[in-house]
Amino acid sequence: MNWVTRDQKSIWHPFTPLKGVDDPLCVEKAEGVYLHTTSGKKIIDAVSSWWVNLHGHSHPKISSAIANQAATLEHVIFAGFTHKPAIQLAENLLSILPSNQNKVFYSDNGSTSVEVALKMAFQYWYNKGSEKNRVIAIDGAYHGDTFGSMSVGERSDFTRPFFKQLFDVDFIDFPTKDNEEIVFKQFKEYIVSGDVASFIFEPIVQGASGMRIYRPEFLDKLIKYAQDRQIVCIADEVMTGFGRTGKNFASDHIENKPDIMCLSKGLTGGAMALGATSCTREIVSAFDSPELIKTFLHGHSFTANPIACAAANASFELLLTEECQDNIKRITDQHVNFKNSHIDIPIVKEIRTIGTILAIEFKTDQDSSYFSEMRNRLYPFFIERNVLLRPLGNLIYIIPPYIITNDELSKVYGAIEDFLIEP
Ligand SMILES: *Cc1c(COP(=O)(O)O)cnc(C)c1O
């Protein structure tokens, strides 16, 4: 039996129908921006394998950090014990996070980093003796696939079977240049109710809803208003963290810093599963007690896995190199050039870019079957050209590993141009 047949007999893939889809491609190795399949294809990973990869696949520095750590201390319970990779990583993160961040709590993916943030915010109020039960989020939000993170995310076909199990959340409209006043009014009205524990947001750019960008100045205004009323502001930087928006964190584009921050995806350079939630001294202070009742009673078997932390430390060092920072600027400039040289294309509704992210939204007649029809054409169109772009409905986006060369970027742009000319 070949590998794909064996896969289909025993494996259930994420976000993938069990019938009516193309066979998965079997990847044998990956190096730099390239995925090598068993059938001999060499595909440019222009989406960083779901936005996680920063420095290219199988980066020698990250790989050897993993190998060394695996041979020294592969894992240890993280209650009552600690280890150097976790301590080093917390110090590394706090050295580049906004200066109000004070402690790091580890988990193992983006969704759990959000669960931790929400639970911290609820228990912060509980410990202070004034229980608050509501959360404000932004329309179109995506914060993960566990129940808490689904609850604070957009209600859509993705979560429809679970609507009854999701807790109620107050959603403000997605801020655009035309509706900011209305959105601010909605925000104030929710807050006036007095029961709001936290406000959670993807800072400046919403990923899964289509790389939708909103004004940092407006986010600043929301955070300021909320923080003046002691509402805990949670920045979900799972996608935006580690240079994606051109700065280390999207929160670096704003003045008023979040109280809690969620990190994952690029945290390990995309090599290992790891989540981290950081918070301010003020949040910590509500838990600063020997009483079990005030303790944050949350943890995962693999909390702060040493191998994942070692990978994250290696990725952190790579991120801060001049070479990597220059690459981020170079990709940012290339994206802007692409945007500026592709205005007024009939099938394009909008081209958006921020930092290393470029999104191209196509016009549709809003018919959902057309959506899926478009997706079904887009994905294979690019795979045939050896470029991995995973469309989100009627849009495609590039979010590449930072080591991608201008030549490789040109190949990706070229494939997109082929589609723009002859869709
Ligand atoms: C991907 C993502 C998550 C969920 O992370 P997982 O590791 O897939 O659970 C949460 N928030 C944002 C903004 C994301 O992009």
Short mmCIF file of C-alpha atoms and ligand atoms in Angstrom, two decimals:
data_model
loop_
_atom_site.label_atom_id
_atom_site.label_comp_id
_atom_site.label_asym_id
_atom_site.label_seq_id
_atom_site.Cartn_x
_atom_site.Cartn_y
_atom_site.Cartn_z
CA MET A 1 0.00 0.00 0.00
CA ASN A 2 1.37 3.47 -0.75
CA TRP A 3 1.70 6.13 1.94
CA VAL A 4 -1.33 8.17 0.88
CA THR A 5 -3.60 5.12 0.90
CA ARG A 6 -2.29 4.22 4.33
CA ASP A 7 -2.91 7.83 5.45
CA GLN A 8 -6.48 7.69 4.24
CA LYS A 9 -7.15 4.47 6.11
CA SER A 10 -6.04 5.77 9.48
CA ILE A 11 -5.75 9.57 9.67
CA TRP A 12 -8.24 12.41 10.11
CA HIS A 13 -6.73 15.75 8.93
CA PRO A 14 -7.49 19.23 10.34
CA PHE A 15 -9.94 21.54 8.54
CA THR A 16 -10.30 18.92 5.79
CA PRO A 17 -13.44 17.17 4.51
CA LEU A 18 -13.12 13.39 4.65
CA LYS A 19 -14.37 13.10 1.07
CA GLY A 20 -14.16 15.01 -2.18
CA VAL A 21 -10.74 16.56 -1.67
CA ASP A 22 -7.45 15.97 -3.45
CA ASP A 23 -5.04 13.45 -1.95
CA PRO A 24 -2.63 15.00 0.58
CA LEU A 25 0.91 15.49 -0.65
CA CYS A 26 3.39 13.41 1.27
CA VAL A 27 6.33 15.54 2.40
CA GLU A 28 9.64 13.77 2.83
CA LYS A 29 11.84 16.64 3.88
CA ALA A 30 11.81 20.39 4.06
CA GLU A 31 14.66 22.81 3.82
CA GLY A 32 14.61 26.61 3.72
CA VAL A 33 11.40 27.70 1.96
CA TYR A 34 11.02 24.37 0.17
CA LEU A 35 8.83 21.36 0.91
CA HIS A 36 10.08 18.23 -0.89
CA THR A 37 7.39 15.63 -1.61
CA THR A 38 7.85 11.92 -2.07
CA SER A 39 6.80 12.38 -5.71
CA GLY A 40 9.75 14.71 -6.29
CA LYS A 41 7.92 18.05 -6.17
CA LYS A 42 9.70 21.03 -4.62
CA ILE A 43 7.11 23.48 -3.31
CA ILE A 44 7.69 27.01 -1.96
CA ASP A 45 6.01 27.24 1.45
CA ALA A 46 4.65 30.78 1.00
CA VAL A 47 2.37 30.50 4.06
CA SER A 48 5.06 29.31 6.47
CA SER A 49 3.07 26.12 7.12
CA TRP A 50 0.10 27.87 8.74
CA TRP A 51 2.05 30.97 9.74
CA VAL A 52 4.47 29.24 12.08
CA ASN A 53 7.79 29.11 10.27
CA LEU A 54 10.08 32.13 10.62
CA HIS A 55 13.58 31.11 9.57
CA GLY A 56 12.97 28.38 6.99
CA HIS A 57 12.41 24.67 7.48
CA SER A 58 14.87 22.42 9.28
CA HIS A 59 17.05 25.40 10.17
CA PRO A 60 20.40 23.96 11.33
CA LYS A 61 20.56 26.19 14.41
CA ILE A 62 17.07 25.23 15.59
CA SER A 63 17.55 21.57 14.66
CA SER A 64 20.76 21.27 16.63
CA ALA A 65 19.25 23.08 19.63
CA ILE A 66 16.45 20.50 19.55
CA ALA A 67 18.84 17.57 19.17
CA ASN A 68 21.10 18.75 22.00
CA GLN A 69 18.18 19.41 24.31
CA ALA A 70 16.55 16.06 23.48
CA ALA A 71 19.77 14.28 24.43
CA THR A 72 20.10 16.22 27.72
CA LEU A 73 16.66 16.78 29.21
CA GLU A 74 13.70 15.92 26.99
CA HIS A 75 10.97 16.69 29.49
CA VAL A 76 10.24 17.15 33.15
CA ILE A 77 7.13 17.97 35.15
CA PHE A 78 6.93 21.78 35.43
CA ALA A 79 5.27 21.99 38.85
CA GLY A 80 7.89 21.91 41.60
CA PHE A 81 10.64 21.72 38.97
CA THR A 82 12.16 24.15 36.53
CA HIS A 83 14.89 24.10 33.88
CA LYS A 84 17.28 26.44 32.11
CA PRO A 85 15.61 26.49 28.64
CA ALA A 86 12.30 27.70 30.16
CA ILE A 87 14.00 30.31 32.35
CA GLN A 88 16.14 31.55 29.48
CA LEU A 89 13.12 31.75 27.18
CA ALA A 90 11.02 33.72 29.69
CA GLU A 91 13.91 36.19 30.10
CA ASN A 92 14.37 36.40 26.34
CA LEU A 93 10.67 37.07 25.75
CA LEU A 94 10.42 39.66 28.52
CA SER A 95 13.45 41.44 27.05
CA ILE A 96 11.57 42.21 23.82
CA LEU A 97 7.93 42.25 24.96
CA PRO A 98 6.44 45.62 25.99
CA SER A 99 8.09 46.63 29.26
CA ASN A 100 4.88 46.27 31.28
CA GLN A 101 4.99 42.47 30.80
CA ASN A 102 6.22 40.76 33.96
CA LYS A 103 5.72 36.98 33.93
CA VAL A 104 5.37 34.18 31.39
CA PHE A 105 2.98 31.21 31.72
CA TYR A 106 3.67 28.33 29.33
CA SER A 107 1.21 26.11 27.48
CA ASP A 108 1.48 24.25 24.21
CA ASN A 109 -0.32 25.99 21.36
CA GLY A 110 -2.10 29.19 20.39
CA SER A 111 -5.55 28.10 21.54
CA THR A 112 -4.28 27.16 24.97
CA SER A 113 -2.34 30.42 25.26
CA VAL A 114 -5.72 32.14 24.74
CA GLU A 115 -7.49 29.86 27.25
CA VAL A 116 -4.82 30.76 29.79
CA ALA A 117 -5.27 34.49 29.08
CA LEU A 118 -9.07 34.34 29.44
CA LYS A 119 -8.88 32.29 32.63
CA MET A 120 -6.23 34.63 34.08
CA ALA A 121 -8.47 37.63 33.39
CA PHE A 122 -11.59 36.03 34.91
CA GLN A 123 -9.71 34.81 37.95
CA TYR A 124 -7.96 38.16 38.35
CA TRP A 125 -11.38 39.67 39.08
CA TYR A 126 -12.53 36.68 41.10
CA ASN A 127 -9.46 36.86 43.35
CA LYS A 128 -10.04 40.57 43.86
CA GLY A 129 -13.52 39.72 45.12
CA SER A 130 -15.48 41.37 42.31
CA GLU A 131 -16.49 38.67 39.89
CA LYS A 132 -16.95 39.90 36.32
CA ASN A 133 -18.40 37.65 33.66
CA ARG A 134 -18.28 39.29 30.25
CA VAL A 135 -15.71 39.54 27.50
CA ILE A 136 -15.60 41.97 24.58
CA ALA A 137 -14.17 40.73 21.27
CA ILE A 138 -14.08 41.99 17.70
CA ASP A 139 -16.29 40.69 14.90
CA GLY A 140 -14.39 38.32 12.64
CA ALA A 141 -11.98 37.32 15.41
CA TYR A 142 -10.19 34.00 15.40
CA HIS A 143 -8.56 32.93 18.64
CA GLY A 144 -8.37 29.14 18.27
CA ASP A 145 -10.43 25.95 18.30
CA THR A 146 -10.91 25.08 21.98
CA PHE A 147 -14.19 26.09 23.62
CA GLY A 148 -13.01 29.27 25.32
CA SER A 149 -11.11 30.45 22.27
CA MET A 150 -14.06 29.54 20.00
CA SER A 151 -16.37 31.50 22.31
CA VAL A 152 -14.40 34.71 21.83
CA GLY A 153 -14.16 34.08 18.08
CA GLU A 154 -16.54 34.93 15.27
CA ARG A 155 -19.72 32.87 15.18
CA SER A 156 -19.53 31.17 11.77
CA ASP A 157 -19.97 27.89 9.94
CA PHE A 158 -16.76 26.75 11.61
CA THR A 159 -18.35 26.90 15.06
CA ARG A 160 -22.06 26.46 14.22
CA PRO A 161 -22.42 22.93 15.67
CA PHE A 162 -21.21 24.27 19.02
CA PHE A 163 -23.12 27.57 19.29
CA LYS A 164 -25.08 26.36 22.33
CA GLN A 165 -21.92 25.34 24.15
CA LEU A 166 -20.09 28.65 23.60
CA PHE A 167 -20.27 31.33 26.31
CA ASP A 168 -21.82 34.69 25.46
CA VAL A 169 -19.45 37.37 24.27
CA ASP A 170 -20.06 41.02 23.33
CA PHE A 171 -18.81 41.61 19.80
CA ILE A 172 -18.02 45.07 18.49
CA ASP A 173 -18.00 45.56 14.71
CA PHE A 174 -14.72 45.27 12.88
CA PRO A 175 -13.33 48.83 12.81
CA THR A 176 -12.99 50.40 9.36
CA LYS A 177 -12.30 54.00 8.45
CA ASP A 178 -16.05 54.52 7.99
CA ASN A 179 -17.45 53.12 11.25
CA GLU A 180 -14.95 53.91 14.01
CA GLU A 181 -17.33 56.23 15.83
CA ILE A 182 -20.09 53.63 15.86
CA VAL A 183 -17.68 50.93 17.02
CA PHE A 184 -16.39 53.13 19.82
CA LYS A 185 -19.97 53.78 20.90
CA GLN A 186 -20.71 50.00 20.96
CA PHE A 187 -17.56 49.46 22.98
CA LYS A 188 -18.51 52.11 25.56
CA GLU A 189 -22.03 50.74 25.87
CA TYR A 190 -20.78 47.23 26.64
CA ILE A 191 -18.35 48.58 29.20
CA VAL A 192 -20.96 50.72 30.95
CA SER A 193 -22.78 47.50 31.94
CA GLY A 194 -19.97 47.08 34.49
CA ASP A 195 -19.66 43.31 34.10
CA VAL A 196 -16.81 43.27 31.57
CA ALA A 197 -13.72 41.33 32.72
CA SER A 198 -11.63 41.58 29.58
CA PHE A 199 -11.28 42.78 26.01
CA ILE A 200 -9.52 40.38 23.63
CA PHE A 201 -8.26 41.28 20.17
CA GLU A 202 -5.87 40.37 17.39
CA PRO A 203 -3.83 43.59 17.39
CA ILE A 204 -3.99 45.60 14.11
CA VAL A 205 -4.49 42.59 11.85
CA GLN A 206 -7.04 39.79 12.06
CA GLY A 207 -5.51 36.69 10.52
CA ALA A 208 -8.10 34.02 9.83
CA SER A 209 -10.85 36.49 8.88
CA GLY A 210 -8.72 37.44 5.88
CA MET A 211 -5.66 39.41 7.00
CA ARG A 212 -7.96 42.35 7.75
CA ILE A 213 -6.05 45.40 8.92
CA TYR A 214 -7.39 48.17 11.16
CA ARG A 215 -5.89 51.41 12.45
CA PRO A 216 -3.43 51.11 15.36
CA GLU A 217 -4.57 54.56 16.58
CA PHE A 218 -8.11 53.25 16.95
CA LEU A 219 -6.99 50.15 18.84
CA ASP A 220 -4.99 52.46 21.10
CA LYS A 221 -8.15 54.43 21.81
CA LEU A 222 -10.11 51.27 22.71
CA ILE A 223 -7.35 50.01 25.00
CA LYS A 224 -7.03 53.39 26.71
CA TYR A 225 -10.77 53.58 27.35
CA ALA A 226 -10.85 49.99 28.66
CA GLN A 227 -7.75 50.30 30.84
CA ASP A 228 -9.01 53.55 32.38
CA ARG A 229 -11.87 51.36 33.64
CA GLN A 230 -9.56 48.53 34.79
CA ILE A 231 -10.70 46.14 32.05
CA VAL A 232 -8.03 43.55 31.28
CA CYS A 233 -6.83 43.97 27.68
CA ILE A 234 -5.63 40.77 26.00
CA ALA A 235 -3.57 40.97 22.81
CA ASP A 236 -3.66 37.69 20.90
CA GLU A 237 -0.30 37.93 19.11
CA VAL A 238 -0.28 34.26 18.13
CA MET A 239 -0.14 35.21 14.44
CA THR A 240 1.29 38.73 14.63
CA GLY A 241 4.18 38.01 17.01
CA PHE A 242 7.87 37.82 16.13
CA GLY A 243 8.15 40.30 13.29
CA ARG A 244 5.13 39.48 11.16
CA THR A 245 3.84 43.05 11.11
CA GLY A 246 7.31 44.54 10.63
CA LYS A 247 7.93 45.05 14.36
CA ASN A 248 8.61 42.35 16.94
CA PHE A 249 5.00 42.52 18.10
CA ALA A 250 1.92 44.22 16.68
CA SER A 251 1.58 45.81 20.12
CA ASP A 252 4.79 47.72 19.31
CA HIS A 253 2.70 49.79 16.87
CA ILE A 254 0.53 51.16 19.72
CA GLU A 255 1.08 53.36 22.77
CA ASN A 256 -1.19 51.66 25.29
CA LYS A 257 0.22 48.22 25.97
CA PRO A 258 -1.95 45.15 26.63
CA ASP A 259 -2.20 43.62 30.10
CA ILE A 260 -1.93 40.07 28.79
CA MET A 261 -0.31 38.75 25.60
CA CYS A 262 -0.71 35.39 23.84
CA LEU A 263 2.15 33.87 21.85
CA SER A 264 2.61 30.68 19.85
CA LYS A 265 3.08 29.89 16.11
CA GLY A 266 6.42 31.66 15.40
CA LEU A 267 7.54 31.25 19.03
CA THR A 268 9.69 28.20 18.25
CA GLY A 269 10.41 29.33 14.71
CA GLY A 270 7.73 26.84 13.74
CA ALA A 271 9.64 23.76 14.77
CA MET A 272 7.86 22.68 17.97
CA ALA A 273 4.46 23.14 19.60
CA LEU A 274 4.64 25.76 22.35
CA GLY A 275 2.40 28.49 23.73
CA ALA A 276 3.15 31.33 26.12
CA THR A 277 0.94 33.86 27.87
CA SER A 278 2.61 36.87 29.43
CA CYS A 279 1.05 39.36 31.81
CA THR A 280 1.71 42.47 33.86
CA ARG A 281 2.70 42.75 37.50
CA GLU A 282 -0.84 43.98 38.24
CA ILE A 283 -2.36 40.71 36.94
CA VAL A 284 0.21 38.67 38.88
CA SER A 285 -0.54 40.64 42.06
CA ALA A 286 -4.07 39.23 42.28
CA PHE A 287 -2.57 35.72 42.47
CA ASP A 288 0.32 36.57 44.82
CA SER A 289 -0.82 34.45 47.73
CA PRO A 290 -0.05 31.10 49.41
CA GLU A 291 -3.76 30.21 49.33
CA LEU A 292 -4.70 27.44 46.93
CA ILE A 293 -8.02 29.16 46.29
CA LYS A 294 -6.17 32.12 44.81
CA THR A 295 -3.74 29.98 42.79
CA PHE A 296 -3.97 29.74 39.02
CA LEU A 297 -4.88 26.05 38.92
CA HIS A 298 -4.12 25.44 35.28
CA GLY A 299 -1.45 23.36 33.58
CA HIS A 300 -0.66 20.95 30.77
CA SER A 301 1.36 17.74 30.80
CA PHE A 302 3.84 19.33 28.44
CA THR A 303 3.93 22.80 29.99
CA ALA A 304 7.30 24.40 29.11
CA ASN A 305 8.61 21.31 27.35
CA PRO A 306 12.41 21.78 27.37
CA ILE A 307 12.88 20.76 23.72
CA ALA A 308 10.26 23.28 22.60
CA CYS A 309 11.83 25.97 24.82
CA ALA A 310 15.28 25.21 23.38
CA ALA A 311 13.88 25.58 19.86
CA ALA A 312 12.28 28.88 20.88
CA ASN A 313 15.55 30.19 22.31
CA ALA A 314 17.37 29.32 19.07
CA SER A 315 14.61 31.00 17.04
CA PHE A 316 14.78 34.06 19.30
CA GLU A 317 18.51 34.46 18.64
CA LEU A 318 17.95 34.17 14.90
CA LEU A 319 15.12 36.73 15.02
CA LEU A 320 17.33 39.35 16.63
CA THR A 321 20.16 39.02 14.10
CA GLU A 322 20.68 41.96 11.77
CA GLU A 323 20.26 39.57 8.85
CA CYS A 324 16.78 38.54 9.95
CA GLN A 325 15.70 42.11 10.72
CA ASP A 326 16.95 43.17 7.29
CA ASN A 327 15.01 40.32 5.69
CA ILE A 328 11.82 41.46 7.40
CA LYS A 329 12.33 44.98 5.99
CA ARG A 330 13.19 43.61 2.55
CA ILE A 331 10.03 41.46 2.39
CA THR A 332 7.96 44.39 3.68
CA ASP A 333 9.30 46.58 0.84
CA GLN A 334 8.75 43.88 -1.78
CA HIS A 335 5.13 43.47 -0.67
CA VAL A 336 4.55 47.23 -0.88
CA ASN A 337 6.04 47.25 -4.40
CA PHE A 338 3.77 44.40 -5.42
CA LYS A 339 0.75 46.21 -4.03
CA ASN A 340 1.63 49.48 -5.74
CA SER A 341 2.22 47.85 -9.10
CA HIS A 342 -1.09 45.97 -9.05
CA ILE A 343 -3.76 48.58 -8.70
CA ASP A 344 -6.97 48.52 -10.72
CA ILE A 345 -6.99 44.84 -11.62
CA PRO A 346 -10.56 43.91 -12.57
CA ILE A 347 -10.90 40.77 -10.44
CA VAL A 348 -9.12 42.24 -7.41
CA LYS A 349 -11.20 43.88 -4.70
CA GLU A 350 -8.29 44.93 -2.49
CA ILE A 351 -4.62 44.26 -1.88
CA ARG A 352 -3.57 44.69 1.74
CA THR A 353 -0.14 44.54 3.24
CA ILE A 354 1.48 45.05 6.60
CA GLY A 355 5.02 43.92 7.35
CA THR A 356 5.68 40.49 5.85
CA ILE A 357 1.97 39.81 5.23
CA LEU A 358 0.40 40.39 1.82
CA ALA A 359 -3.26 39.57 1.09
CA ILE A 360 -5.13 39.76 -2.19
CA GLU A 361 -8.89 39.75 -1.95
CA PHE A 362 -10.85 38.87 -5.06
CA LYS A 363 -14.23 40.24 -6.02
CA THR A 364 -17.09 37.80 -5.57
CA ASP A 365 -20.82 37.94 -6.11
CA GLN A 366 -21.18 36.99 -2.41
CA ASP A 367 -22.57 33.61 -3.42
CA SER A 368 -21.06 31.09 -1.03
CA SER A 369 -20.85 28.36 -3.68
CA TYR A 370 -18.76 30.77 -5.71
CA PHE A 371 -16.51 31.14 -2.69
CA SER A 372 -15.82 27.47 -2.51
CA GLU A 373 -15.57 27.26 -6.27
CA MET A 374 -12.89 29.93 -6.15
CA ARG A 375 -11.03 28.21 -3.36
CA ASN A 376 -11.16 24.93 -5.24
CA ARG A 377 -9.54 26.61 -8.23
CA LEU A 378 -6.99 28.72 -6.36
CA TYR A 379 -5.31 26.05 -4.28
CA PRO A 380 -4.47 23.61 -7.12
CA PHE A 381 -3.59 26.50 -9.45
CA PHE A 382 -0.68 27.43 -7.18
CA ILE A 383 0.30 23.89 -6.21
CA GLU A 384 0.67 23.14 -9.93
CA ARG A 385 3.15 26.02 -10.02
CA ASN A 386 4.95 24.61 -6.98
CA VAL A 387 3.78 27.37 -4.65
CA LEU A 388 1.83 26.65 -1.46
CA LEU A 389 -0.85 29.30 -0.92
CA ARG A 390 -3.86 28.28 1.13
CA PRO A 391 -6.78 30.53 0.20
CA LEU A 392 -9.14 31.88 2.85
CA GLY A 393 -12.46 32.00 0.99
CA ASN A 394 -12.04 34.56 -1.76
CA LEU A 395 -8.57 35.66 -0.84
CA ILE A 396 -4.99 34.49 -0.96
CA TYR A 397 -2.15 35.71 1.18
CA ILE A 398 1.61 35.38 1.46
CA ILE A 399 3.20 35.11 4.90
CA PRO A 400 6.61 33.65 4.08
CA PRO A 401 9.57 32.46 6.11
CA TYR A 402 11.89 35.45 6.49
CA ILE A 403 14.75 33.68 4.68
CA ILE A 404 12.81 33.69 1.40
CA THR A 405 15.01 35.32 -1.28
CA ASN A 406 13.83 37.99 -3.69
CA ASP A 407 14.03 35.40 -6.50
CA GLU A 408 11.81 33.01 -4.57
CA LEU A 409 9.41 35.84 -3.73
CA SER A 410 9.31 36.75 -7.42
CA LYS A 411 8.30 33.18 -8.20
CA VAL A 412 5.40 33.48 -5.75
CA TYR A 413 4.37 36.90 -7.09
CA GLY A 414 4.69 35.54 -10.64
CA ALA A 415 2.32 32.67 -9.90
CA ILE A 416 -0.17 35.17 -8.49
CA GLU A 417 0.23 37.37 -11.57
CA ASP A 418 -0.52 34.35 -13.76
CA PHE A 419 -3.81 34.03 -11.89
CA LEU A 420 -4.57 37.76 -12.07
CA ILE A 421 -4.11 37.74 -15.84
CA GLU A 422 -5.90 34.49 -16.56
CA PRO A 423 -7.91 33.33 -13.57
C1 LIG B 1 -3.64 30.26 14.87
C2 LIG B 1 -4.18 31.21 15.86
C3 LIG B 1 -4.63 30.77 17.11
C4 LIG B 1 -4.69 29.32 17.48
O1 LIG B 1 -3.43 28.74 17.55
P1 LIG B 1 -3.29 27.15 17.49
O2 LIG B 1 -1.86 26.89 17.78
O3 LIG B 1 -3.68 26.77 16.08
O4 LIG B 1 -4.21 26.57 18.49
C5 LIG B 1 -5.06 31.72 18.02
N1 LIG B 1 -5.07 33.02 17.72
C6 LIG B 1 -4.64 33.47 16.53
C7 LIG B 1 -4.65 34.95 16.27
C8 LIG B 1 -4.20 32.59 15.55
O5 LIG B 1 -3.80 33.05 14.36
#
